[in-house]
PDB file of C-alpha atoms in Angstrom:
ATOM      1  CA  UNK E  26       7.300  80.635 150.480  1.00  0.00           C
ATOM      2  CA  UNK E  27       9.760  83.466 149.289  1.00  0.00           C
ATOM      3  CA  UNK E  28      12.157  83.403 151.444  1.00  0.00           C
ATOM      4  CA  UNK E  29      12.864  79.303 150.720  1.00  0.00           C
ATOM      5  CA  UNK E  30      12.045  80.415 147.128  1.00  0.00           C
ATOM      6  CA  UNK E  31      14.475  83.125 147.764  1.00  0.00           C
ATOM      7  CA  UNK E  32      17.079  81.398 149.759  1.00  0.00           C
ATOM      8  CA  UNK E  33      17.406  78.293 147.086  1.00  0.00           C
ATOM      9  CA  UNK E  34      17.601  80.921 144.198  1.00  0.00           C
ATOM     10  CA  UNK E  35      20.777  82.479 145.967  1.00  0.00           C
ATOM     11  CA  UNK E  36      22.488  79.383 146.279  1.00  0.00           C
ATOM     12  CA  UNK E  37      21.896  78.553 142.461  1.00  0.00           C
ATOM     13  CA  UNK E  38      22.820  80.683 141.945  1.00  0.00           C
ATOM     14  CA  UNK E  39      26.148  80.560 143.279  1.00  0.00           C
ATOM     15  CA  UNK E  40      26.834  76.756 141.609  1.00  0.00           C
ATOM     16  CA  UNK E  41      26.641  78.367 138.497  1.00  0.00           C
ATOM     17  CA  UNK E  42      28.949  81.172 138.905  1.00  0.00           C
ATOM     18  CA  UNK E  43      31.382  78.917 140.483  1.00  0.00           C
ATOM     19  CA  UNK E  44      30.581  76.686 137.951  1.00  0.00           C
ATOM     20  CA  UNK E  45      30.974  79.380 134.861  1.00  0.00           C
ATOM     21  CA  UNK E  46      33.678  80.469 137.148  1.00  0.00           C
ATOM     22  CA  UNK E  47      35.841  76.757 136.587  1.00  0.00           C
ATOM     23  CA  UNK E  48      35.098  76.830 133.188  1.00  0.00           C
ATOM     24  CA  UNK E  49      36.066  79.788 132.425  1.00  0.00           C
ATOM     25  CA  UNK E  50      39.510  78.900 134.065  1.00  0.00           C
ATOM     26  CA  UNK E  51      40.094  75.889 132.502  1.00  0.00           C
ATOM     27  CA  UNK E  52      39.758  77.933 129.120  1.00  0.00           C
ATOM     28  CA  UNK E  53      42.233  80.949 130.303  1.00  0.00           C
ATOM     29  CA  UNK E  54      44.533  77.770 131.042  1.00  0.00           C
ATOM     30  CA  UNK E  55      44.139  76.173 127.476  1.00  0.00           C
ATOM     31  CA  UNK E  56      44.364  80.142 126.098  1.00  0.00           C
ATOM     32  CA  UNK E  57      47.081  80.979 128.377  1.00  0.00           C
ATOM     33  CA  UNK E  58      48.877  77.244 126.972  1.00  0.00           C
ATOM     34  CA  UNK E  59      48.141  78.584 123.211  1.00  0.00           C
ATOM     35  CA  UNK E  60      49.354  81.091 122.884  1.00  0.00           C
ATOM     36  CA  UNK E  61      52.317  80.741 124.840  1.00  0.00           C
ATOM     37  CA  UNK E  62      53.120  77.531 122.267  1.00  0.00           C
ATOM     38  CA  UNK E  63      51.992  80.381 119.670  1.00  0.00           C
ATOM     39  CA  UNK E  64      54.531  82.389 120.352  1.00  0.00           C
ATOM     40  CA  UNK E  65      57.471  79.461 121.331  1.00  0.00           C
ATOM     41  CA  UNK E  66      57.182  79.110 117.482  1.00  0.00           C
ATOM     42  CA  UNK E  67      57.360  82.149 116.258  1.00  0.00           C
ATOM     43  CA  UNK E  68      60.450  83.209 119.099  1.00  0.00           C
ATOM     44  CA  UNK E  69      61.616  80.177 116.991  1.00  0.00           C
ATOM     45  CA  UNK E  70      60.424  81.185 113.869  1.00  0.00           C
ATOM     46  CA  UNK E  71      62.537  85.135 113.977  1.00  0.00           C
ATOM     47  CA  UNK E  72      65.267  83.288 115.354  1.00  0.00           C
ATOM     48  CA  UNK E  73      66.019  81.073 112.130  1.00  0.00           C
ATOM     49  CA  UNK E  74      65.086  83.157 110.088  1.00  0.00           C
ATOM     50  CA  UNK E  75      68.092  85.590 112.172  1.00  0.00           C
ATOM     51  CA  UNK E  76      70.368  83.611 111.950  1.00  0.00           C
ATOM     52  CA  UNK E  77      69.641  82.597 107.800  1.00  0.00           C
ATOM     53  CA  UNK E  78      70.394  86.499 107.687  1.00  0.00           C
ATOM     54  CA  UNK E  79      73.398  86.346 109.570  1.00  0.00           C
ATOM     55  CA  UNK E  80      74.062  83.698 107.073  1.00  0.00           C
ATOM     56  CA  UNK E  81      73.285  86.064 104.307  1.00  0.00           C
ATOM     57  CA  UNK E  82      75.543  88.940 105.255  1.00  0.00           C
ATOM     58  CA  UNK E  83      78.395  86.397 105.360  1.00  0.00           C
ATOM     59  CA  UNK E  84      77.971  84.940 102.543  1.00  0.00           C
ATOM     60  CA  UNK E  85      77.569  88.582 101.108  1.00  0.00           C
ATOM     61  CA  UNK E  86      80.163  90.614 102.778  1.00  0.00           C
ATOM     62  CA  UNK E  87      82.912  86.845 100.630  1.00  0.00           C
ATOM     63  CA  UNK E  88      80.949  87.838  97.560  1.00  0.00           C
ATOM     64  CA  UNK E  89      81.984  91.384  97.992  1.00  0.00           C
ATOM     65  CA  UNK E  90      85.669  90.837  98.287  1.00  0.00           C
ATOM     66  CA  UNK E  91      85.452  88.436  95.259  1.00  0.00           C
ATOM     67  CA  UNK E  92      84.478  91.187  93.340  1.00  0.00           C
ATOM     68  CA  UNK E  93      87.299  93.978  94.468  1.00  0.00           C
ATOM     69  CA  UNK E  94      89.717  91.589  94.263  1.00  0.00           C
ATOM     70  CA  UNK E  95      88.324  90.783  90.521  1.00  0.00           C
ATOM     71  CA  UNK E  96      87.780  94.004  89.133  1.00  0.00           C
ATOM     72  CA  UNK E  97      91.809  94.475  90.888  1.00  0.00           C
ATOM     73  CA  UNK E  98      92.589  91.660  88.657  1.00  0.00           C
ATOM     74  CA  UNK E  99      90.963  93.139  86.266  1.00  0.00           C
ATOM     75  CA  UNK E 100      92.540  96.448  86.351  1.00  0.00           C
ATOM     76  CA  UNK E 101      95.836  94.668  86.216  1.00  0.00           C
ATOM     77  CA  UNK E 102      94.662  93.389  82.994  1.00  0.00           C
ATOM     78  CA  UNK E 103      93.344  95.915  81.888  1.00  0.00           C
ATOM     79  CA  UNK E 104      97.026  98.064  82.240  1.00  0.00           C
ATOM     80  CA  UNK E 105      98.836  94.840  81.216  1.00  0.00           C
ATOM     81  CA  UNK E 106      97.145  94.542  77.647  1.00  0.00           C
ATOM     82  CA  UNK E 107      97.328  98.025  77.200  1.00  0.00           C
ATOM     83  CA  UNK E 108     101.062  97.735  77.717  1.00  0.00           C
ATOM     84  CA  UNK E 109     101.591  95.241  75.137  1.00  0.00           C
ATOM     85  CA  UNK E 110      99.028  96.850  72.639  1.00  0.00           C
ATOM     86  CA  UNK E 111     101.306  99.660  72.930  1.00  0.00           C
ATOM     87  CA  UNK E 112     104.491  98.225  72.536  1.00  0.00           C
ATOM     88  CA  UNK E 113     102.797  96.539  69.387  1.00  0.00           C
ATOM     89  CA  UNK E 114     102.088  99.478  67.964  1.00  0.00           C
ATOM     90  CA  UNK E 115     105.329 101.364  68.406  1.00  0.00           C
ATOM     91  CA  UNK E 116     106.578  98.180  66.773  1.00  0.00           C
ATOM     92  CA  UNK E 117     104.965  97.957  63.899  1.00  0.00           C
ATOM     93  CA  UNK E 118     106.347 101.867  63.221  1.00  0.00           C
ATOM     94  CA  UNK E 119     109.762 100.671  64.186  1.00  0.00           C
ATOM     95  CA  UNK E 120     109.336  98.053  61.538  1.00  0.00           C
ATOM     96  CA  UNK E 121     107.317 100.219  58.700  1.00  0.00           C
ATOM     97  CA  UNK E 122     109.975 103.059  58.811  1.00  0.00           C
ATOM     98  CA  UNK E 123     112.969 100.382  58.686  1.00  0.00           C
ATOM     99  CA  UNK E 124     110.780  98.914  55.502  1.00  0.00           C
ATOM    100  CA  UNK E 125     110.628 102.443  54.164  1.00  0.00           C
ATOM    101  CA  UNK E 126     113.812 103.087  54.322  1.00  0.00           C
ATOM    102  CA  UNK E 127     115.026  99.962  52.222  1.00  0.00           C
ATOM    103  CA  UNK E 128     112.147 101.107  49.187  1.00  0.00           C
ATOM    104  CA  UNK E 129     114.207 104.374  49.631  1.00  0.00           C
ATOM    105  CA  UNK E 130     117.571 101.816  49.239  1.00  0.00           C
ATOM    106  CA  UNK E 131     118.506 104.326  52.537  1.00  0.00           C
ATOM    107  CA  UNK E 132     119.693 101.058  54.435  1.00  0.00           C
ATOM    108  CA  UNK E 133     120.225  98.258  53.674  1.00  0.00           C
ATOM    109  CA  UNK E 134     119.350  94.668  54.114  1.00  0.00           C
ATOM    110  CA  UNK E 135     121.648  92.644  57.010  1.00  0.00           C
ATOM    111  CA  UNK E 136     121.547  96.370  58.747  1.00  0.00           C
ATOM    112  CA  UNK E 137     117.389  96.387  58.796  1.00  0.00           C
ATOM    113  CA  UNK E 138     117.497  92.638  59.454  1.00  0.00           C
ATOM    114  CA  UNK E 139     119.374  92.880  62.505  1.00  0.00           C
ATOM    115  CA  UNK E 140     117.723  95.893  64.146  1.00  0.00           C
ATOM    116  CA  UNK E 141     114.068  93.632  63.678  1.00  0.00           C
ATOM    117  CA  UNK E 142     115.798  90.685  65.417  1.00  0.00           C
ATOM    118  CA  UNK E 143     116.984  93.674  67.758  1.00  0.00           C
ATOM    119  CA  UNK E 144     113.657  95.006  69.182  1.00  0.00           C
ATOM    120  CA  UNK E 145     111.829  93.292  71.399  1.00  0.00           C
ATOM    121  CA  UNK E 146     106.919  92.921  71.485  1.00  0.00           C
ATOM    122  CA  UNK E 147     108.460  92.397  75.788  1.00  0.00           C
ATOM    123  CA  UNK E 148     110.148  95.208  76.632  1.00  0.00           C
ATOM    124  CA  UNK E 149     109.240  95.987  79.984  1.00  0.00           C
ATOM    125  CA  UNK E 150     105.653  95.741  80.018  1.00  0.00           C
ATOM    126  CA  UNK E 151     106.374  93.533  84.041  1.00  0.00           C
ATOM    127  CA  UNK E 152     108.543  95.988  84.933  1.00  0.00           C
ATOM    128  CA  UNK E 153     105.503  98.670  84.457  1.00  0.00           C
ATOM    129  CA  UNK E 154     103.157  96.597  85.033  1.00  0.00           C
ATOM    130  CA  UNK E 155     104.020  94.396  88.344  1.00  0.00           C
ATOM    131  CA  UNK E 156     105.708  98.255  88.818  1.00  0.00           C
ATOM    132  CA  UNK E 157     102.132 100.622  88.544  1.00  0.00           C
ATOM    133  CA  UNK E 158     100.922 101.337  91.864  1.00  0.00           C
ATOM    134  CA  UNK E 159      98.151 101.079  91.229  1.00  0.00           C
ATOM    135  CA  UNK E 160      96.241 103.499  93.989  1.00  0.00           C
ATOM    136  CA  UNK E 161      97.380 105.770  90.744  1.00  0.00           C
ATOM    137  CA  UNK E 162      94.593 104.781  89.563  1.00  0.00           C
ATOM    138  CA  UNK E 163      95.801 104.875  84.957  1.00  0.00           C
ATOM    139  CA  UNK E 164      95.205 102.000  83.153  1.00  0.00           C
ATOM    140  CA  UNK E 165      95.852 102.098  79.040  1.00  0.00           C
ATOM    141  CA  UNK E 166      92.842 101.982  77.653  1.00  0.00           C
ATOM    142  CA  UNK E 167      92.089  98.260  74.936  1.00  0.00           C
ATOM    143  CA  UNK E 168      92.660  98.492  71.674  1.00  0.00           C
ATOM    144  CA  UNK E 169      88.935  98.807  70.704  1.00  0.00           C
ATOM    145  CA  UNK E 170      88.552 101.383  72.639  1.00  0.00           C
ATOM    146  CA  UNK E 171      91.925 103.255  71.169  1.00  0.00           C
ATOM    147  CA  UNK E 172      90.587 103.408  67.559  1.00  0.00           C
ATOM    148  CA  UNK E 173      87.319 104.322  68.316  1.00  0.00           C
ATOM    149  CA  UNK E 174      88.743 107.594  70.960  1.00  0.00           C
ATOM    150  CA  UNK E 175      91.528 108.140  67.846  1.00  0.00           C
ATOM    151  CA  UNK E 176      89.444 107.964  65.100  1.00  0.00           C
ATOM    152  CA  UNK E 177      87.993 110.931  66.539  1.00  0.00           C
ATOM    153  CA  UNK E 178      90.196 112.651  67.649  1.00  0.00           C
ATOM    154  CA  UNK E 179      91.925 112.099  64.126  1.00  0.00           C
ATOM    155  CA  UNK E 180      89.248 113.613  62.864  1.00  0.00           C
ATOM    156  CA  UNK E 181      88.889 116.697  63.964  1.00  0.00           C
ATOM    157  CA  UNK E 182      92.673 117.046  64.118  1.00  0.00           C
ATOM    158  CA  UNK E 183      92.738 116.376  60.431  1.00  0.00           C
ATOM    159  CA  UNK E 184      90.424 119.189  59.525  1.00  0.00           C
ATOM    160  CA  UNK E 185      93.192 121.689  59.678  1.00  0.00           C
ATOM    161  CA  UNK E 186      95.735 120.918  57.043  1.00  0.00           C
ATOM    162  CA  UNK E 187      98.879 121.787  58.738  1.00  0.00           C
ATOM    163  CA  UNK E 188      98.260 118.989  61.358  1.00  0.00           C
ATOM    164  CA  UNK E 189      97.928 115.904  59.578  1.00  0.00           C
ATOM    165  CA  UNK E 190     100.827 114.747  60.608  1.00  0.00           C
ATOM    166  CA  UNK E 191     100.262 114.014  64.364  1.00  0.00           C
ATOM    167  CA  UNK E 192     100.164 110.698  65.613  1.00  0.00           C
ATOM    168  CA  UNK E 193      98.372 108.953  68.946  1.00  0.00           C
ATOM    169  CA  UNK E 194     100.601 106.688  70.358  1.00  0.00           C
ATOM    170  CA  UNK E 195      98.357 106.261  73.410  1.00  0.00           C
ATOM    171  CA  UNK E 196      95.514 106.966  75.850  1.00  0.00           C
ATOM    172  CA  UNK E 197      95.276 106.225  79.282  1.00  0.00           C
ATOM    173  CA  UNK E 198      92.330 107.063  81.907  1.00  0.00           C
ATOM    174  CA  UNK E 199      91.089 106.582  85.309  1.00  0.00           C
ATOM    175  CA  UNK E 200      90.310 102.282  87.127  1.00  0.00           C
ATOM    176  CA  UNK E 201      86.840 101.332  87.382  1.00  0.00           C
ATOM    177  CA  UNK E 202      87.135 102.630  90.705  1.00  0.00           C
ATOM    178  CA  UNK E 203      88.824 106.562  90.927  1.00  0.00           C
ATOM    179  CA  UNK E 204      86.729 107.062  88.336  1.00  0.00           C
ATOM    180  CA  UNK E 205      83.144 105.762  90.131  1.00  0.00           C
ATOM    181  CA  UNK E 206      84.380 108.525  93.208  1.00  0.00           C
ATOM    182  CA  UNK E 207      85.560 111.568  91.465  1.00  0.00           C
ATOM    183  CA  UNK E 208      82.116 110.353  88.588  1.00  0.00           C
ATOM    184  CA  UNK E 209      80.602 111.192  91.643  1.00  0.00           C
ATOM    185  CA  UNK E 210      81.246 114.397  92.930  1.00  0.00           C
ATOM    186  CA  UNK E 211      81.082 115.342  89.142  1.00  0.00           C
ATOM    187  CA  UNK E 212      77.281 114.194  88.728  1.00  0.00           C
ATOM    188  CA  UNK E 213      76.738 115.600  92.307  1.00  0.00           C
ATOM    189  CA  UNK E 214      76.975 119.263  91.187  1.00  0.00           C
ATOM    190  CA  UNK E 215      76.005 118.527  87.659  1.00  0.00           C
ATOM    191  CA  UNK E 216      72.543 117.880  89.174  1.00  0.00           C
ATOM    192  CA  UNK E 217      73.450 121.847  91.159  1.00  0.00           C
ATOM    193  CA  UNK E 218      73.380 122.730  88.001  1.00  0.00           C
ATOM    194  CA  UNK E 219      69.918 124.866  86.324  1.00  0.00           C
ATOM    195  CA  UNK E 220      70.449 122.766  83.244  1.00  0.00           C
ATOM    196  CA  UNK E 221      71.710 119.389  84.938  1.00  0.00           C
ATOM    197  CA  UNK E 222      71.338 118.022  81.750  1.00  0.00           C
ATOM    198  CA  UNK E 223      74.204 120.023  79.637  1.00  0.00           C
ATOM    199  CA  UNK E 224      77.402 118.064  79.619  1.00  0.00           C
ATOM    200  CA  UNK E 225      79.892 118.267  77.494  1.00  0.00           C
ATOM    201  CA  UNK E 226      83.425 116.726  75.851  1.00  0.00           C
ATOM    202  CA  UNK E 227      85.520 118.977  75.725  1.00  0.00           C
ATOM    203  CA  UNK E 228      89.717 118.698  75.862  1.00  0.00           C
ATOM    204  CA  UNK E 229      90.925 120.567  78.551  1.00  0.00           C
ATOM    205  CA  UNK E 230      92.475 124.208  77.257  1.00  0.00           C
ATOM    206  CA  UNK E 231      95.647 124.476  80.795  1.00  0.00           C
ATOM    207  CA  UNK E 232      98.049 121.785  82.663  1.00  0.00           C
ATOM    208  CA  UNK E 233     102.024 122.343  82.725  1.00  0.00           C
ATOM    209  CA  UNK E 234     104.750 120.441  84.439  1.00  0.00           C
ATOM    210  CA  UNK E 235     103.062 117.511  84.741  1.00  0.00           C
ATOM    211  CA  UNK E 236      99.490 118.693  85.113  1.00  0.00           C
ATOM    212  CA  UNK E 237      97.869 117.001  83.690  1.00  0.00           C
ATOM    213  CA  UNK E 238      99.851 113.366  84.930  1.00  0.00           C
ATOM    214  CA  UNK E 239      97.399 114.416  88.299  1.00  0.00           C
ATOM    215  CA  UNK E 240      94.941 116.230  87.138  1.00  0.00           C
ATOM    216  CA  UNK E 241      94.021 112.334  85.516  1.00  0.00           C
ATOM    217  CA  UNK E 242      94.931 110.566  88.395  1.00  0.00           C
ATOM    218  CA  UNK E 243      93.100 112.737  91.126  1.00  0.00           C
ATOM    219  CA  UNK E 244      91.156 115.462  89.135  1.00  0.00           C
ATOM    220  CA  UNK E 245      90.888 118.389  89.528  1.00  0.00           C
ATOM    221  CA  UNK E 246      91.027 120.950  92.547  1.00  0.00           C
ATOM    222  CA  UNK E 247      91.090 124.887  93.205  1.00  0.00           C
ATOM    223  CA  UNK E 248      94.402 124.842  91.861  1.00  0.00           C
ATOM    224  CA  UNK E 249      93.781 124.415  88.344  1.00  0.00           C
ATOM    225  CA  UNK E 250      92.069 126.729  87.997  1.00  0.00           C
ATOM    226  CA  UNK E 251      94.278 129.897  85.815  1.00  0.00           C
ATOM    227  CA  UNK E 252      93.442 133.513  85.524  1.00  0.00           C
ATOM    228  CA  UNK E 253      92.230 134.689  82.174  1.00  0.00           C
ATOM    229  CA  UNK E 254      91.620 136.718  78.829  1.00  0.00           C
ATOM    230  CA  UNK E 255      87.980 136.098  80.359  1.00  0.00           C
ATOM    231  CA  UNK E 256      88.543 135.313  84.373  1.00  0.00           C
ATOM    232  CA  UNK E 257      90.112 133.035  86.589  1.00  0.00           C
ATOM    233  CA  UNK E 258      88.731 129.302  86.891  1.00  0.00           C
ATOM    234  CA  UNK E 259      88.754 126.236  84.532  1.00  0.00           C
ATOM    235  CA  UNK E 260      89.909 126.821  80.031  1.00  0.00           C
ATOM    236  CA  UNK E 261      87.660 123.589  77.186  1.00  0.00           C
ATOM    237  CA  UNK E 262      87.298 124.379  73.735  1.00  0.00           C
ATOM    238  CA  UNK E 263      86.369 121.377  71.279  1.00  0.00           C
ATOM    239  CA  UNK E 264      89.080 121.869  69.379  1.00  0.00           C
ATOM    240  CA  UNK E 265      91.083 119.196  70.120  1.00  0.00           C
ATOM    241  CA  UNK E 266      94.357 121.334  67.949  1.00  0.00           C
ATOM    242  CA  UNK E 267      93.136 124.226  69.960  1.00  0.00           C
ATOM    243  CA  UNK E 268      94.064 122.523  73.180  1.00  0.00           C
ATOM    244  CA  UNK E 269      97.569 122.232  72.215  1.00  0.00           C
ATOM    245  CA  UNK E 270      98.443 125.884  72.019  1.00  0.00           C
ATOM    246  CA  UNK E 271      97.398 125.322  76.136  1.00  0.00           C
ATOM    247  CA  UNK E 272      98.485 122.083  76.920  1.00  0.00           C
ATOM    248  CA  UNK E 273     102.484 119.911  77.299  1.00  0.00           C
ATOM    249  CA  UNK E 274     103.674 119.406  74.583  1.00  0.00           C
ATOM    250  CA  UNK E 275     102.850 115.788  73.682  1.00  0.00           C
ATOM    251  CA  UNK E 276      99.442 115.872  75.743  1.00  0.00           C
ATOM    252  CA  UNK E 277      96.052 116.557  75.966  1.00  0.00           C
ATOM    253  CA  UNK E 278      92.813 116.240  78.171  1.00  0.00           C
ATOM    254  CA  UNK E 279      89.393 114.973  77.592  1.00  0.00           C
ATOM    255  CA  UNK E 280      86.762 115.480  80.329  1.00  0.00           C
ATOM    256  CA  UNK E 281      83.814 115.101  80.537  1.00  0.00           C
ATOM    257  CA  UNK E 282      81.948 119.501  81.519  1.00  0.00           C
ATOM    258  CA  UNK E 283      79.464 120.157  82.934  1.00  0.00           C
ATOM    259  CA  UNK E 284      78.333 123.057  81.458  1.00  0.00           C
ATOM    260  CA  UNK E 285      74.661 124.143  82.229  1.00  0.00           C
ATOM    261  CA  UNK E 286      73.325 127.205  81.198  1.00  0.00           C
ATOM    262  CA  UNK E 287      75.912 129.060  79.314  1.00  0.00           C
ATOM    263  CA  UNK E 288      76.265 132.633  79.639  1.00  0.00           C
ATOM    264  CA  UNK E 289      77.947 133.875  76.404  1.00  0.00           C
ATOM    265  CA  UNK E 290      80.525 136.352  77.370  1.00  0.00           C
ATOM    266  CA  UNK E 291      82.782 139.166  74.726  1.00  0.00           C
ATOM    267  CA  UNK E 292      84.235 141.236  77.478  1.00  0.00           C
ATOM    268  CA  UNK E 293      86.822 140.492  78.570  1.00  0.00           C
ATOM    269  CA  UNK E 294      87.790 140.377  82.126  1.00  0.00           C
ATOM    270  CA  UNK E 295      90.992 138.004  83.929  1.00  0.00           C
ATOM    271  CA  UNK E 296      88.693 139.343  87.619  1.00  0.00           C
ATOM    272  CA  UNK E 297      85.863 137.383  87.158  1.00  0.00           C
ATOM    273  CA  UNK E 298      86.016 134.407  89.213  1.00  0.00           C
ATOM    274  CA  UNK E 299      82.251 133.461  88.999  1.00  0.00           C
ATOM    275  CA  UNK E 300      79.479 132.923  86.149  1.00  0.00           C
ATOM    276  CA  UNK E 301      76.879 135.693  86.455  1.00  0.00           C
ATOM    277  CA  UNK E 302      73.478 135.567  87.888  1.00  0.00           C
ATOM    278  CA  UNK E 303      71.153 132.596  86.878  1.00  0.00           C
ATOM    279  CA  UNK E 304      73.965 130.643  85.200  1.00  0.00           C
ATOM    280  CA  UNK E 305      76.160 128.068  85.218  1.00  0.00           C
ATOM    281  CA  UNK E 306      79.599 128.536  83.180  1.00  0.00           C
ATOM    282  CA  UNK E 307      79.567 130.789  80.509  1.00  0.00           C
ATOM    283  CA  UNK E 308      81.410 130.996  76.172  1.00  0.00           C
ATOM    284  CA  UNK E 309      84.133 133.243  75.510  1.00  0.00           C
ATOM    285  CA  UNK E 310      85.227 134.988  72.803  1.00  0.00           C
ATOM    286  CA  UNK E 311      88.594 134.830  71.275  1.00  0.00           C
ATOM    287  CA  UNK E 312      92.147 134.649  74.289  1.00  0.00           C
ATOM    288  CA  UNK E 313      95.138 134.734  73.042  1.00  0.00           C
ATOM    289  CA  UNK E 314      97.907 131.991  73.854  1.00  0.00           C
ATOM    290  CA  UNK E 315      99.067 132.812  77.110  1.00  0.00           C
ATOM    291  CA  UNK E 316     102.388 130.448  77.179  1.00  0.00           C
ATOM    292  CA  UNK E 317     104.476 129.426  74.095  1.00  0.00           C
ATOM    293  CA  UNK E 318     104.499 125.578  72.775  1.00  0.00           C
ATOM    294  CA  UNK E 319     105.372 123.941  69.659  1.00  0.00           C
ATOM    295  CA  UNK E 320     101.765 125.009  68.253  1.00  0.00           C
ATOM    296  CA  UNK E 321     101.347 128.900  69.393  1.00  0.00           C
ATOM    297  CA  UNK E 322     102.030 130.129  66.131  1.00  0.00           C
ATOM    298  CA  UNK E 323      98.992 128.331  65.207  1.00  0.00           C
ATOM    299  CA  UNK E 324      95.398 131.121  65.411  1.00  0.00           C
ATOM    300  CA  UNK E 325      92.166 129.538  65.270  1.00  0.00           C
ATOM    301  CA  UNK E 326      88.978 131.928  66.151  1.00  0.00           C
ATOM    302  CA  UNK E 327      87.714 128.927  68.437  1.00  0.00           C
ATOM    303  CA  UNK E 328      85.473 129.678  71.666  1.00  0.00           C
ATOM    304  CA  UNK E 329      86.016 127.918  74.241  1.00  0.00           C
ATOM    305  CA  UNK E 330      83.956 127.090  77.840  1.00  0.00           C
ATOM    306  CA  UNK E 331      84.322 128.112  80.982  1.00  0.00           C
ATOM    307  CA  UNK E 332      83.194 126.895  84.525  1.00  0.00           C
ATOM    308  CA  UNK E 333      84.545 128.755  87.604  1.00  0.00           C
ATOM    309  CA  UNK E 334      84.361 125.327  89.912  1.00  0.00           C
ATOM    310  CA  UNK E 335      87.013 122.277  89.532  1.00  0.00           C
ATOM    311  CA  UNK E 336      84.023 119.803  90.662  1.00  0.00           C
ATOM    312  CA  UNK E 337      82.387 121.168  87.312  1.00  0.00           C
ATOM    313  CA  UNK E 338      84.517 118.434  85.571  1.00  0.00           C
ATOM    314  CA  UNK E 339      85.802 115.217  85.478  1.00  0.00           C
ATOM    315  CA  UNK E 340      89.104 113.580  83.281  1.00  0.00           C
ATOM    316  CA  UNK E 341      88.111 111.178  80.450  1.00  0.00           C
ATOM    317  CA  UNK E 342      91.251 110.406  78.455  1.00  0.00           C
ATOM    318  CA  UNK E 343      94.920 111.640  78.428  1.00  0.00           C
ATOM    319  CA  UNK E 344      96.924 111.397  74.543  1.00  0.00           C
ATOM    320  CA  UNK E 345      99.711 111.006  73.845  1.00  0.00           C
ATOM    321  CA  UNK E 346     100.149 112.669  70.625  1.00  0.00           C
ATOM    322  CA  UNK E 347     103.914 112.210  68.488  1.00  0.00           C
ATOM    323  CA  UNK E 348     104.514 114.960  65.250  1.00  0.00           C
TER     324      UNK E 348
END
């Protein structure tokens, strides 16, 4: 009886196992089918996302091209506007001069009318705009910006009585693209200073033989370091009149300078080529004008800042003026 019971139990177990195996196989097939379907759905979504990303990249690339084109067009229009504004100011000044001569009886009406008719507001604007090399990245500033900067400079200049007759004729700056390049280098240098937030708008005490035009276009370089009474570096001052003593006649360069931690130095040392330990620049005492210029007969007890790294300053505006 036990043998028969065992045989029957064994036969039932095998049958049950077979049924379970068959059911498990069916479950695996269904799971595999569902998994393959879900995988295909996910793969289809990924393909659509990849296609959309490619379309977005193409759109962004096209927009960047459009933005660059519009930026260049804006720079060209700013240049054209600046040239027109400068010519208009020159035209207005000439007309005022004629009216003044008429008023003082130094010129007859017929001659004045002839001269006024010969003046042209257009002048050579087209040749300046079309012939302007945008790689030189110099543009004229707008009227509003010109007025603000003119007032700022004039208030400093007029503090010296003998300079009240100075007239600013035009102001140039870099275009946005070149300015961004130089400013990135300048900002990186300022971030390495002991006090990165200590920056000042100052006037460059230097510039001979076209140097200022090159600096505005290309930025400061190692060759702009000069040997002065307090060391080899680049000198700057808050007083535009003081800067005129060292600049090319009729030109003035305003810059932003990373001062950082400045040490006051009174002892002259022409071999100094770095700031004192723990400082980023020095504040110097009075130094002699190193060349003869139209303003060198004046003396001003103005302190100057001296930096020893050409990347520690960035040019902002090149100012043209007449006396």
